[in-house]
Amino acid sequence: MTRILGIETSCDETAVAVVEDGRTLRSNIIATQTDMHAKYGGVVPEAASRAHLAAMVPVIDSAMSTAGVEWPDLDAVAVTRGPGLAGALLIGVNAAKAVSFARQLPLIAVNHLEGHVYANWLVEKAEPRFPLVCLIVSGGHSDLVLMSDHGQYQRLGRTRDDAAGEAFDKAARMLGLGFPGGPLIQRAAESGNAKRFPIPRAWLRDSYDFSFSGVKTALLRIVEQQNDDIPVADLAAAFQESLVDVLTTKTVKAAREHGAQQIALAGGVAANGPLRHRVQELSPVPVLIPPISLCTDNGAMIAAAAHFHYQAGDFAPLTIDATPSWPIDSPSVRHVAPA
Ligand code: KG4
Ligand code: ZN
């Protein structure tokens, strides 16, 4: 049995978890900074780093005591190396290096997007099978990825401008809904008529890439044309529908074209109810979806991904640095046993 401590600080959650065998959650502690950033309408990087620094040690302590483990009970320490905010990542990376050095535990560097995918392994009874088409949609990324095995990723498509979550957040700001925007748009849309306003879809022909900036601009134009009373529910519904339509259609098409055994949703936007429903409705293969609490950033997904690096003997030296830009299909994300 392996027991891994997973540390995640890429954005605005200081998150630490203990996971057994990449599948069983022993603890999953998250100190969120959402309220602090909400008054600025988005994440303030410098403030995020300072809050991570203050929370890091207490959150590690809490994750270990909740799991009922002591240092000798752990097999490795894993950390999000990137992508994410540089200053925020640095806090987690340095904490993990300190733990690794002081406690003689192997260090495992995990790609944040890979972590999101592995949230699917934390679902009891889920049996992920390859090839797996993964839709990874978060505040910073929108990637469509073909996963042929553990640690093997081929990026089929990516966003050419805004990430899906970023588009939700910006749209929510235009509609005066607050931050983070995704859940607020979803709630507002429940009572809206998605057909009242024509919000376009960016299909980008046969490409698996995404583009959300045009959709955002279309929404802004409509908002500007309204008098004082903005029809928030109808606009939220139309906007959400456009994103769900494009994300679902491309994911299902990729699954068919690449003979996927399953589809996996991952990242904060995978918490979106209509997206979850639509993919399940249209997919020709079983769909894996983490519970909402594991879609947004957490340490458990990092520890889960790390388990498979551990099995491959894929450890990181203490010289690693935070890597703010680190695509999931970069060769250094793959499982490579040290020479
Ligand atoms: O994965 P995540 O927690 O952090 C990043 O790695 O970015 O994703 C956060 C993003 C935010 O943009 C937030 O608005 C979006 O996920 N989100 C949602 C929902 N819940 C969170 N978007 C749409 N619908 C939701 N229910
Ligand atoms: Zn994330």
Coordinates of C-alpha atoms and ligand atoms in Angstrom, one line a residue:
M1 CA 0.0 0.0 0.0
T2 CA 1.2 3.5 -0.8
R3 CA 0.2 6.5 1.2
I4 CA 0.9 9.9 -0.4
L5 CA 0.6 13.4 0.9
G6 CA -0.6 15.7 -1.9
I7 CA 0.0 19.5 -1.8
E8 CA -1.8 21.9 -4.2
T9 CA -1.3 25.7 -4.3
S10 CA -1.5 26.6 -8.0
C11 CA -4.3 29.2 -7.6
D12 CA -6.4 30.3 -4.7
E13 CA -6.9 27.1 -2.6
T14 CA -4.3 25.9 -0.1
A15 CA -5.1 22.2 -0.3
V16 CA -3.5 19.1 1.2
A17 CA -4.7 15.5 1.3
V18 CA -3.6 12.0 2.2
V19 CA -4.6 9.3 -0.4
E20 CA -4.0 5.6 -0.3
D21 CA -3.1 3.7 -3.4
G22 CA -4.3 6.6 -5.6
R23 CA -7.9 5.8 -4.9
T24 CA -8.8 6.1 -1.2
L25 CA -9.3 9.5 0.4
R26 CA -8.0 9.6 4.0
S27 CA -8.2 13.3 4.3
N28 CA -8.8 16.3 2.0
I29 CA -8.3 19.7 3.6
I30 CA -8.9 22.9 1.6
A31 CA -8.3 26.4 2.9
T32 CA -10.0 28.6 0.3
Q33 CA -9.3 32.2 -0.4
T34 CA -12.4 32.8 -2.4
D35 CA -13.9 35.5 -0.1
M36 CA -10.6 37.4 0.0
H37 CA -10.4 37.6 -3.9
A38 CA -14.1 38.0 -4.4
K39 CA -14.0 41.7 -3.5
Y40 CA -11.6 42.3 -6.3
G41 CA -13.6 40.3 -8.8
G42 CA -10.8 37.8 -9.4
V43 CA -7.7 36.2 -8.0
V44 CA -5.0 38.7 -6.9
P45 CA -1.7 36.7 -7.3
E46 CA 0.4 38.5 -4.6
A47 CA -2.4 38.1 -2.1
A48 CA -2.8 34.5 -3.0
S49 CA 0.9 33.7 -2.3
R50 CA 0.8 35.4 1.1
A51 CA -2.4 33.5 2.0
H52 CA -0.8 30.2 0.9
L53 CA 2.2 30.9 3.1
A54 CA 0.1 31.5 6.1
A55 CA -2.1 28.5 5.6
M56 CA 0.5 25.9 4.4
V57 CA 1.7 24.4 7.6
P58 CA -1.6 24.4 9.4
V59 CA -3.3 22.7 6.4
I60 CA -0.6 20.1 6.2
D61 CA -1.0 19.4 10.0
S62 CA -4.8 19.2 9.6
A63 CA -4.6 16.8 6.6
M64 CA -2.3 14.5 8.6
S65 CA -4.2 14.6 11.8
T66 CA -7.5 14.1 10.0
A67 CA -6.0 11.0 8.2
G68 CA -4.6 9.8 11.5
V69 CA -1.1 9.5 10.1
E70 CA 2.4 10.4 11.3
W71 CA 5.4 11.1 9.0
P72 CA 6.7 7.5 9.1
D73 CA 3.3 6.4 7.7
L74 CA 3.8 8.3 4.5
D75 CA 5.5 6.9 1.3
A76 CA 6.0 10.1 -0.7
V77 CA 5.1 13.8 -0.9
A78 CA 3.6 15.1 -4.1
V79 CA 3.0 18.6 -5.2
T80 CA 1.6 20.6 -8.1
R81 CA 4.6 21.9 -10.0
G82 CA 2.5 23.8 -12.6
P83 CA 0.7 25.2 -14.5
G84 CA -0.5 28.0 -12.3
L85 CA 0.4 31.3 -10.7
A86 CA 4.2 31.4 -10.2
G87 CA 4.2 32.8 -6.7
A88 CA 1.4 30.6 -5.5
L89 CA 3.0 27.4 -6.9
L90 CA 6.3 28.3 -5.2
I91 CA 4.8 28.0 -1.8
G92 CA 3.6 24.5 -2.3
V93 CA 6.7 23.4 -4.2
N94 CA 9.0 24.7 -1.4
A95 CA 6.8 23.2 1.3
A96 CA 7.0 19.8 -0.5
K97 CA 10.7 20.0 -0.9
A98 CA 11.2 20.8 2.7
V99 CA 9.0 17.8 3.7
S100 CA 10.9 15.6 1.3
F101 CA 14.3 16.7 2.6
A102 CA 13.5 16.7 6.3
R103 CA 11.5 13.4 6.3
Q104 CA 13.4 11.6 3.6
L105 CA 10.3 11.0 1.5
P106 CA 10.5 10.8 -2.3
L107 CA 9.3 13.9 -4.0
I108 CA 6.8 13.6 -6.9
A109 CA 6.0 16.6 -9.2
V110 CA 2.4 16.5 -10.6
N111 CA 1.0 18.5 -13.5
H112 CA -2.1 20.3 -12.2
L113 CA -4.2 19.3 -15.2
E114 CA -3.1 15.7 -14.9
G115 CA -4.3 16.0 -11.2
H116 CA -7.7 17.2 -12.3
V117 CA -8.0 14.1 -14.5
Y118 CA -7.0 11.8 -11.6
A119 CA -9.9 13.1 -9.5
N120 CA -11.8 10.5 -11.4
W121 CA -9.8 7.7 -9.8
L122 CA -11.0 8.9 -6.4
V123 CA -14.6 7.9 -7.1
E124 CA -15.4 4.7 -5.4
K125 CA -16.1 1.9 -7.8
A126 CA -15.1 3.9 -10.8
E127 CA -13.0 1.8 -13.2
P128 CA -11.3 4.2 -15.7
R129 CA -10.3 2.5 -18.9
F130 CA -7.9 3.6 -21.7
P131 CA -8.0 5.1 -24.2
L132 CA -9.8 7.8 -22.3
V133 CA -10.9 11.2 -23.8
C134 CA -10.6 13.8 -21.1
L135 CA -12.2 17.2 -21.1
I136 CA -10.2 19.4 -18.7
V137 CA -12.0 22.7 -18.2
S138 CA -10.9 25.0 -15.4
G139 CA -10.4 28.7 -14.6
G140 CA -7.0 28.6 -16.4
H141 CA -7.3 25.9 -19.0
S142 CA -9.5 24.2 -21.5
D143 CA -7.9 21.1 -23.0
L144 CA -9.3 18.1 -24.8
V145 CA -6.8 15.2 -24.1
L146 CA -6.5 11.6 -25.3
M147 CA -5.0 9.6 -22.5
S148 CA -3.7 6.2 -23.8
D149 CA -2.3 5.0 -20.4
H150 CA -1.3 6.3 -17.0
G151 CA 0.9 9.4 -17.6
Q152 CA 0.5 9.3 -21.4
Y153 CA -1.3 12.4 -22.8
Q154 CA -1.9 13.6 -26.3
R155 CA -3.5 17.0 -26.5
L156 CA -6.2 17.0 -29.2
G157 CA -7.4 20.6 -28.7
R158 CA -6.9 23.6 -26.4
T159 CA -8.4 27.0 -26.0
R160 CA -7.1 29.6 -28.4
D161 CA -8.1 32.5 -26.0
D162 CA -10.0 32.4 -22.7
A163 CA -10.4 29.2 -20.7
A164 CA -14.0 28.0 -20.2
G165 CA -14.0 28.9 -16.5
E166 CA -12.5 32.3 -17.2
A167 CA -15.3 32.9 -19.7
F168 CA -17.9 32.0 -17.1
D169 CA -16.2 34.3 -14.6
K170 CA -16.0 37.2 -17.1
A171 CA -19.6 36.7 -18.2
A172 CA -20.7 36.7 -14.6
R173 CA -19.0 40.0 -14.0
M174 CA -20.8 41.5 -17.1
L175 CA -24.1 40.4 -15.6
G176 CA -23.2 41.7 -12.2
L177 CA -23.3 38.3 -10.6
G178 CA -20.0 38.2 -8.6
F179 CA -17.0 35.7 -8.4
P180 CA -16.4 32.9 -9.0
G181 CA -18.8 33.2 -11.9
G182 CA -19.5 29.6 -13.0
P183 CA -21.8 28.5 -10.1
L184 CA -23.5 31.9 -10.2
I185 CA -24.2 31.7 -14.0
Q186 CA -25.5 28.2 -13.5
R187 CA -27.9 29.3 -10.8
A188 CA -29.1 32.4 -12.6
A189 CA -29.6 30.3 -15.8
E190 CA -32.0 27.9 -14.1
S191 CA -34.9 30.4 -14.5
G192 CA -33.8 31.7 -17.9
N193 CA -34.8 31.1 -21.5
A194 CA -31.7 30.1 -23.4
K195 CA -33.3 30.8 -26.8
R196 CA -34.3 34.5 -26.2
F197 CA -30.9 35.9 -27.2
P198 CA -28.7 34.6 -30.0
I199 CA -25.3 33.8 -28.5
P200 CA -23.0 32.3 -31.2
R201 CA -21.0 29.1 -31.0
A202 CA -17.3 29.0 -32.0
W203 CA -17.0 25.7 -33.8
L204 CA -13.6 26.5 -35.5
R205 CA -14.5 24.0 -38.3
D206 CA -13.0 20.5 -37.7
S207 CA -10.6 21.6 -35.0
Y208 CA -10.8 20.3 -31.5
D209 CA -9.6 23.7 -30.3
F210 CA -11.9 26.0 -28.4
S211 CA -12.5 29.8 -28.5
F212 CA -14.6 31.6 -26.0
S213 CA -13.7 35.3 -26.5
G214 CA -16.2 35.8 -29.3
V215 CA -19.0 34.4 -27.2
K216 CA -18.0 36.8 -24.4
T217 CA -18.0 39.8 -26.8
A218 CA -21.4 38.8 -28.2
L219 CA -22.7 38.8 -24.6
L220 CA -21.2 42.2 -23.9
R221 CA -22.9 43.7 -27.0
I222 CA -26.3 42.4 -25.9
V223 CA -25.7 43.7 -22.4
E224 CA -24.8 47.1 -23.8
Q225 CA -28.0 47.2 -25.9
Q226 CA -30.2 46.7 -22.9
N227 CA -31.8 49.5 -20.9
D228 CA -31.2 49.5 -17.1
D229 CA -33.0 46.2 -16.6
I230 CA -30.6 43.5 -17.8
P231 CA -32.4 40.1 -18.4
V232 CA -29.7 38.3 -16.3
A233 CA -31.4 34.9 -16.3
D234 CA -32.0 34.7 -20.0
L235 CA -28.5 35.9 -20.8
A236 CA -26.9 33.5 -18.3
A237 CA -28.9 30.7 -19.9
A238 CA -27.9 31.6 -23.4
F239 CA -24.3 32.0 -22.6
Q240 CA -24.1 28.7 -20.6
E241 CA -25.9 26.9 -23.4
S242 CA -23.4 28.1 -26.0
L243 CA -20.4 26.8 -23.9
V244 CA -22.0 23.5 -23.0
D245 CA -23.0 22.9 -26.6
V246 CA -19.5 23.4 -28.0
L247 CA -17.7 21.5 -25.1
T248 CA -20.0 18.5 -25.3
T249 CA -20.1 18.3 -29.1
K250 CA -16.3 18.3 -29.5
T251 CA -15.7 15.9 -26.6
V252 CA -18.2 13.3 -27.9
K253 CA -16.8 13.7 -31.5
A254 CA -13.3 13.1 -30.2
A255 CA -14.4 10.0 -28.2
R256 CA -15.9 8.5 -31.4
E257 CA -13.0 9.4 -33.6
H258 CA -10.4 8.0 -31.3
G259 CA -12.2 4.9 -30.2
A260 CA -12.3 6.0 -26.6
Q261 CA -13.5 3.4 -24.0
Q262 CA -14.7 6.2 -21.8
I263 CA -15.0 10.0 -21.4
A264 CA -13.7 11.7 -18.3
L265 CA -14.6 15.2 -17.2
A266 CA -12.2 17.2 -15.1
G267 CA -11.6 20.7 -13.6
G268 CA -13.8 23.3 -12.0
V269 CA -16.1 23.7 -14.9
A270 CA -16.9 20.0 -14.8
A271 CA -19.0 21.0 -11.7
N272 CA -21.5 22.6 -14.1
G273 CA -24.8 20.7 -14.0
P274 CA -25.9 21.1 -17.6
L275 CA -22.5 20.1 -18.9
R276 CA -22.5 17.0 -16.8
H277 CA -26.0 16.1 -18.0
R278 CA -25.4 16.8 -21.7
V279 CA -22.1 14.8 -21.9
Q280 CA -23.8 11.8 -20.2
E281 CA -26.8 12.2 -22.5
L282 CA -24.8 12.3 -25.8
S283 CA -21.8 10.1 -25.1
P284 CA -21.6 6.8 -26.9
V285 CA -19.4 5.4 -24.0
P286 CA -19.5 5.6 -20.2
V287 CA -18.7 9.0 -18.7
L288 CA -16.6 9.5 -15.6
I289 CA -17.4 12.6 -13.6
P290 CA -15.9 13.4 -10.2
P291 CA -18.2 14.7 -7.4
I292 CA -18.4 18.5 -7.4
S293 CA -16.1 18.7 -4.4
L294 CA -13.3 17.0 -6.3
C295 CA -13.8 19.0 -9.6
T296 CA -12.4 22.2 -8.1
D297 CA -8.8 22.4 -6.9
N298 CA -7.8 20.0 -4.1
G299 CA -4.8 18.1 -2.9
A300 CA -6.4 14.6 -3.2
M301 CA -6.3 14.7 -7.0
I302 CA -2.5 15.6 -6.8
A303 CA -1.9 12.6 -4.5
A304 CA -4.0 10.3 -6.7
A305 CA -2.0 11.2 -9.8
A306 CA 1.2 10.9 -7.9
H307 CA 0.4 7.3 -7.0
F308 CA 0.9 6.3 -10.6
H309 CA 4.2 8.2 -10.9
Y310 CA 5.3 6.4 -7.7
Q311 CA 4.5 3.1 -9.3
A312 CA 6.5 4.0 -12.4
G313 CA 9.5 5.1 -10.2
D314 CA 9.1 8.6 -11.5
F315 CA 10.5 10.9 -8.8
A316 CA 11.6 14.5 -8.9
P317 CA 14.9 15.9 -7.6
L318 CA 15.0 18.6 -4.9
T319 CA 16.2 21.0 -7.6
I320 CA 12.8 21.3 -9.3
D321 CA 11.2 24.7 -9.6
A322 CA 7.7 25.8 -10.0
T323 CA 6.7 25.7 -13.7
P324 CA 3.9 28.2 -14.3
S325 CA 3.4 27.1 -18.0
W326 CA 3.5 23.4 -18.3
P327 CA 1.3 21.8 -20.9
I328 CA -0.1 18.4 -20.1
D329 CA 1.4 16.9 -23.2
S330 CA 4.9 18.1 -22.3
P331 CA 7.4 15.2 -22.3
S332 CA 8.4 16.0 -18.7
V333 CA 4.8 15.2 -17.5
R334 CA 5.0 11.7 -18.8
H335 CA 6.0 8.8 -16.6
V336 CA 9.7 8.3 -17.1
A337 CA 11.6 6.1 -14.7
P338 CA 14.9 7.7 -13.7
A339 CA 17.9 6.3 -15.6
Ligands
KG4_1 O1 -10.2 23.9 -11.5 P1 -10.6 25.1 -10.7 O2 -11.1 25.0 -9.3 O3 -9.3 26.1 -10.7 C1 -8.4 26.2 -11.7 O4 -7.6 25.3 -11.9 O5 -8.6 27.2 -12.5 O6 -11.6 25.9 -11.6 C2 -12.2 27.1 -11.3 C3 -13.2 27.5 -12.3 C4 -13.7 28.9 -12.1 O7 -13.6 29.7 -13.3 C5 -15.2 28.7 -11.8 O8 -16.0 29.8 -12.3 C6 -15.5 27.4 -12.6 O9 -14.3 26.6 -12.4 N1 -16.7 26.7 -12.0 C7 -17.8 26.5 -12.8 C8 -18.7 25.9 -11.9 N2 -18.1 25.7 -10.7 C9 -16.8 26.2 -10.8 N3 -18.1 26.8 -14.0 C10 -19.3 26.5 -14.5 N4 -20.3 25.9 -13.7 C11 -20.0 25.6 -12.4 N5 -21.0 25.0 -11.7
ZN2 ZN -7.6 23.6 -11.2

